[in-house]
Every structure is written in C-alpha cells, then in structure tokens.
Short mmCIF file of C-alpha atoms in Angstrom, two decimals:
data_model
loop_
_atom_site.label_atom_id
_atom_site.label_comp_id
_atom_site.label_asym_id
_atom_site.label_seq_id
_atom_site.Cartn_x
_atom_site.Cartn_y
_atom_site.Cartn_z
CA MET R 1 6.90 -8.41 25.63
CA ASP R 2 8.55 -11.12 23.56
CA ASN R 3 10.44 -9.37 20.74
CA LYS R 4 9.31 -12.08 18.33
CA LEU R 5 5.77 -10.70 18.54
CA SER R 6 6.87 -7.27 17.27
CA TYR R 7 5.93 -7.56 13.59
CA LEU R 8 2.71 -9.41 14.45
CA LEU R 9 1.75 -6.67 16.91
CA ILE R 10 2.33 -3.99 14.26
CA ASN R 11 -0.11 -5.81 11.96
CA VAL R 12 -2.70 -6.18 14.70
CA LEU R 13 -2.51 -2.52 15.75
CA THR R 14 -2.74 -1.44 12.10
CA VAL R 15 -6.23 -2.92 11.76
CA PHE R 16 -7.37 -2.50 15.37
CA PHE R 17 -8.98 0.93 14.98
CA PRO R 18 -10.35 0.35 11.46
CA ILE R 19 -12.12 -2.77 12.74
CA ILE R 20 -13.36 -1.18 15.98
CA LEU R 21 -14.57 1.93 14.12
CA SER R 22 -16.05 -0.04 11.22
CA PHE R 23 -19.48 0.25 12.81
CA ASP R 24 -19.49 4.05 12.77
CA LYS R 25 -22.94 5.11 11.56
CA LYS R 26 -21.64 7.41 8.83
CA VAL R 27 -18.94 5.12 7.46
CA HIS R 28 -20.52 1.64 7.82
CA TYR R 29 -17.13 0.19 6.88
CA TYR R 30 -18.07 -3.34 7.93
CA LYS R 31 -20.68 -3.44 5.14
CA LYS R 32 -17.93 -2.83 2.59
CA TRP R 33 -15.53 -5.57 3.65
CA LYS R 34 -16.97 -7.91 1.01
CA PHE R 35 -15.93 -5.46 -1.71
CA ILE R 36 -12.43 -5.07 -0.26
CA MET R 37 -11.54 -8.76 0.05
CA PRO R 38 -11.30 -9.66 -3.69
CA GLY R 39 -8.87 -6.79 -4.28
CA LEU R 40 -6.80 -7.75 -1.25
CA PHE R 41 -6.46 -11.26 -2.68
CA ILE R 42 -5.69 -10.22 -6.27
CA THR R 43 -3.29 -7.40 -5.40
CA GLY R 44 -1.79 -9.40 -2.54
CA LEU R 45 -0.83 -12.26 -4.88
CA LEU R 46 1.02 -9.86 -7.17
CA TYR R 47 2.88 -8.09 -4.38
CA LEU R 48 3.68 -11.32 -2.57
CA LEU R 49 5.20 -12.71 -5.77
CA TRP R 50 7.50 -9.69 -5.93
CA ASP R 51 8.10 -9.98 -2.20
CA TYR R 52 9.22 -13.57 -2.64
CA ILE R 53 11.53 -12.66 -5.54
CA PHE R 54 12.96 -9.74 -3.58
CA THR R 55 13.53 -11.91 -0.51
CA ILE R 56 15.34 -14.76 -2.28
CA ASN R 57 17.47 -12.19 -4.15
CA GLN R 58 18.35 -10.32 -0.94
CA VAL R 59 16.68 -7.08 -1.99
CA TRP R 60 15.44 -7.11 1.58
CA SER R 61 15.45 -9.56 4.48
CA PHE R 62 13.72 -10.03 7.81
CA ASN R 63 15.21 -9.89 11.28
CA ASP R 64 14.50 -13.25 12.93
CA ASP R 65 14.60 -11.62 16.37
CA TYR R 66 11.30 -9.81 15.68
CA ILE R 67 9.20 -12.36 13.81
CA LEU R 68 7.50 -15.59 14.90
CA GLY R 69 9.54 -17.71 12.51
CA ILE R 70 6.54 -19.12 10.63
CA ARG R 71 7.31 -18.86 6.92
CA PHE R 72 5.54 -19.64 3.68
CA PHE R 73 7.71 -19.64 0.54
CA ASP R 74 10.49 -17.90 2.50
CA LEU R 75 8.11 -15.11 3.58
CA PRO R 76 7.29 -14.57 7.27
CA LEU R 77 3.63 -14.94 8.19
CA GLU R 78 3.66 -11.32 9.36
CA GLU R 79 4.86 -10.12 5.95
CA ILE R 80 1.95 -11.90 4.28
CA MET R 81 -0.43 -10.29 6.78
CA PHE R 82 1.07 -6.89 5.88
CA PHE R 83 -0.59 -7.01 2.45
CA ILE R 84 -3.95 -7.45 4.13
CA THR R 85 -3.71 -5.12 7.10
CA ILE R 86 -2.14 -2.11 5.35
CA PRO R 87 -4.56 -1.84 2.38
CA PHE R 88 -7.50 -2.57 4.71
CA ALA R 89 -6.48 0.36 6.92
CA CYS R 90 -5.79 2.65 3.95
CA ILE R 91 -9.21 2.05 2.40
CA PHE R 92 -10.72 2.79 5.81
CA ILE R 93 -9.03 6.21 5.72
CA TYR R 94 -10.42 6.77 2.21
CA GLU R 95 -13.96 5.86 3.29
CA CYS R 96 -13.80 8.04 6.41
CA LEU R 97 -12.70 11.06 4.40
CA ILE R 98 -15.56 10.57 1.95
CA ALA R 99 -18.08 10.15 4.78
CA TYR R 100 -17.01 13.14 6.86
CA PHE R 101 -15.56 15.65 4.39
CA LYS R 102 -16.64 17.11 1.09
CA ILE R 103 -13.65 16.57 -1.17
CA GLU R 104 -13.73 18.30 -4.54
CA ILE R 105 -10.59 18.70 -6.63
CA SER R 106 -10.76 19.86 -10.23
CA ALA R 107 -9.98 17.39 -13.00
CA LYS R 108 -7.20 19.70 -14.21
CA ILE R 109 -5.39 19.54 -10.86
CA ILE R 110 -5.90 15.77 -10.62
CA ASN R 111 -4.48 15.21 -14.12
CA THR R 112 -1.54 17.50 -13.35
CA ILE R 113 -0.70 15.53 -10.21
CA SER R 114 -1.00 12.21 -12.05
CA TRP R 115 1.19 13.33 -14.96
CA LEU R 116 3.82 14.79 -12.61
CA LEU R 117 3.96 11.44 -10.82
CA ILE R 118 4.24 9.64 -14.17
CA VAL R 119 7.12 11.88 -15.21
CA LEU R 120 8.80 11.26 -11.85
CA CYS R 121 8.43 7.50 -12.35
CA VAL R 122 10.01 7.71 -15.81
CA ILE R 123 12.92 9.78 -14.49
CA MET R 124 13.50 7.34 -11.63
CA LEU R 125 13.41 4.40 -14.06
CA VAL R 126 16.00 6.05 -16.29
CA LEU R 127 18.28 6.85 -13.36
CA PHE R 128 17.88 3.63 -11.37
CA TYR R 129 16.94 0.96 -13.93
CA ASP R 130 19.72 -1.24 -12.53
CA ARG R 131 18.25 -1.38 -9.00
CA ILE R 132 15.64 -4.14 -8.67
CA TYR R 133 13.50 -2.46 -6.03
CA SER R 134 13.52 0.89 -7.82
CA LEU R 135 12.82 -0.72 -11.19
CA VAL R 136 9.82 -2.78 -10.07
CA ASN R 137 8.49 -0.09 -7.77
CA PHE R 138 8.37 2.80 -10.22
CA SER R 139 7.33 0.55 -13.12
CA THR R 140 4.32 -0.64 -11.15
CA LEU R 141 3.21 2.83 -10.14
CA LEU R 142 3.73 4.07 -13.70
CA VAL R 143 1.46 1.36 -15.14
CA VAL R 144 -1.26 1.88 -12.52
CA LEU R 145 -1.25 5.66 -12.96
CA LEU R 146 -1.46 5.34 -16.74
CA TYR R 147 -4.42 3.02 -16.24
CA THR R 148 -6.20 5.64 -14.12
CA ILE R 149 -5.74 8.21 -16.90
CA PHE R 150 -6.64 6.17 -19.98
CA ALA R 151 -8.93 3.38 -18.74
CA LYS R 152 -12.51 3.57 -17.59
CA HIS R 153 -12.79 3.23 -13.82
CA HIS R 154 -14.96 4.41 -10.92
CA LEU R 155 -12.27 5.90 -8.69
CA ASN R 156 -12.18 9.60 -7.92
CA MET R 157 -8.43 10.24 -8.03
CA GLY R 158 -8.75 13.52 -6.14
CA LYS R 159 -10.17 11.66 -3.16
CA PHE R 160 -7.43 9.06 -3.51
CA TYR R 161 -4.65 11.65 -3.43
CA ILE R 162 -6.08 13.26 -0.29
CA ALA R 163 -6.48 9.84 1.36
CA TYR R 164 -2.90 8.94 0.40
CA LEU R 165 -1.58 12.14 2.02
CA VAL R 166 -3.49 11.31 5.22
CA SER R 167 -2.22 7.72 5.10
CA LEU R 168 1.36 9.01 5.21
CA LEU R 169 1.00 9.65 8.94
CA PRO R 170 0.46 5.95 9.85
CA PHE R 171 2.87 5.05 7.03
CA TYR R 172 5.71 6.92 8.76
CA ILE R 173 4.85 5.29 12.07
CA VAL R 174 4.62 1.72 10.75
CA ASN R 175 7.46 1.85 8.24
CA GLY R 176 9.54 3.90 10.62
CA ILE R 177 9.32 1.15 13.23
CA LEU R 178 9.90 -1.62 10.68
CA THR R 179 13.05 0.02 9.32
CA ALA R 180 14.41 1.57 12.52
CA ILE R 181 14.51 -1.52 14.75
CA PRO R 182 15.02 -2.94 12.07
CA ILE R 183 12.49 -5.68 11.41
CA VAL R 184 12.82 -5.37 7.63
CA MET R 185 16.35 -4.80 6.38
CA TYR R 186 16.93 -3.31 2.92
CA ASN R 187 19.88 -3.95 0.64
CA ASN R 188 20.88 -0.45 -0.50
CA ALA R 189 22.55 -1.90 -3.59
CA GLU R 190 19.07 -2.62 -4.94
CA ASN R 191 17.46 0.75 -4.18
CA MET R 192 18.28 4.43 -4.57
CA GLY R 193 20.15 4.49 -1.27
CA PHE R 194 18.22 7.60 -0.21
CA ARG R 195 16.12 7.40 2.96
CA VAL R 196 13.62 9.58 4.74
CA GLY R 197 14.75 8.92 8.27
CA THR R 198 15.20 5.15 8.11
CA ILE R 199 12.57 4.61 5.38
CA PRO R 200 13.78 4.00 1.80
CA PHE R 201 12.47 6.71 -0.53
CA GLU R 202 10.87 4.08 -2.80
CA ASP R 203 8.63 2.90 0.02
CA HIS R 204 6.47 6.02 -0.41
CA PHE R 205 5.64 4.97 -3.96
CA TYR R 206 5.36 1.30 -3.07
CA SER R 207 2.71 2.33 -0.56
CA MET R 208 0.98 4.50 -3.15
CA SER R 209 0.72 1.77 -5.79
CA LEU R 210 -0.40 -0.82 -3.21
CA PHE R 211 -3.10 1.53 -1.91
CA LEU R 212 -4.19 2.64 -5.39
CA MET R 213 -4.43 -0.84 -6.86
CA ASN R 214 -6.49 -2.10 -3.92
CA LEU R 215 -8.73 0.95 -4.14
CA LEU R 216 -9.34 0.43 -7.86
CA PHE R 217 -10.46 -3.13 -7.21
CA PHE R 218 -12.57 -1.99 -4.26
CA GLU R 219 -14.44 0.56 -6.37
CA PHE R 220 -14.77 -1.92 -9.23
CA PHE R 221 -16.42 -4.60 -7.09
CA ARG R 222 -18.54 -2.07 -5.19
CA ASN R 223 -19.88 -0.52 -8.40
CA LYS R 224 -20.36 -3.92 -9.99
CA LYS R 225 -22.60 -4.89 -7.08
CA GLN R 226 -24.53 -1.60 -7.23
CA ALA R 227 -25.03 -1.95 -10.97
CA ALA R 228 -26.38 -5.48 -10.49
#
C-alpha cells in the first residue's frame, strides 16, 4: 500500500463500521445523520480554526510521507476529514449504548464527575498556561463542562461519560497509530510533555470536548425536530 494513503485509510476505517451498521434495526443510525451534520459543521469550524493556528505555529505538524498532499489553509485534507469521521463514529457509539443497554447513573455521581473534571482543567491551566495546546485544550473542555452544568440542554451526561469511556478503545487505536508512525507530530514545547504511550496526555481531553460538543449539538437538533 502507498504510504501516502495512510491517514486517508484511517479516516475511512473509522467510519466504515458506523456506516455499515447504521441500518441496525434497534439503532437506526442512518435516520439520525441529519441531526448530526449541523453539529459536525459548527464544531468542525471551531476546531479547524484552532487546528490551523496550531499548524502555522508549529504546535503540531504532519508527516508528508503519510498524507496525500492536498491541503486547504495549510491543513491536509485528511485532517479536515478527521473532524467529521471521529465525531460521527463517537456519536454512533453513544447511540448504540442507548439502544442496547439501560444506562442509569445518579445525578450526584454525574455532577461529581463533571466537577472533578472542571477542577482538573483549572489545575492544568494554572500549571501549563504557557503551553498553547494545553491552554486551548483545557480551556475548551472547562467551558463546555460548565455549560453542561449551568445551561439547559437535552444531553444525559451519564450516558455521555459511559460512551466516552467506550470510545477510548478506538481512540487509543487511531491516535496510537497517528502518533506512533508518526503521521501527526507534536511539539512538546507546546504541551505538557507527558504521553500515554505515544499519545499526548491532552489528546484525551481534546477528544472529550470534541465528542461532547458534537453530542450537545446532536441532541439539540434532534430535540428541536421532535418538538416541532
């Protein structure tokens, strides 16, 4: 296989099973695509803006040996696809868990988890305010988590936290490949410098905020349609 297809292939495989299994009779995921797309666009624009800023400031870079070489605003086509394929697959995990498992977590436990994550974000911001990736990453998650606590929304955070834990399995596979080859190369001067295997620690929270923001939009548009 041509190495330049590597990142593209990762994107394709990420959505392969969610698309194939979208017609499962209990999940009916294909019927929900229309509620996912607006959030993918809105959230994707925000994350791609940061991605662009990070790329031009050498927070991270891309290995030309493993990408097609097609770029938009200095971002590889595959990187742009990443913000479609990953949230799409994560929401599929969320919908499958709801369809096949009864998930009930008390509000007290949910609030405890959320506040612990908020405290962690604040601590990380105090310790690593001078690292661009750490600063933007933990600031984003902090804002989104505070929104889930104080704003009116339709998302069951207990179900989200379970879905996020399940999503860590494909996360370690995908991000492990991206950072081990490496296809995406991180500048440790702009992050904590601590890695889980080859994956920067911040990536876990980057994934969480990306998933959570997309899920909030998904539930918003789904409930808006149901209310109408």
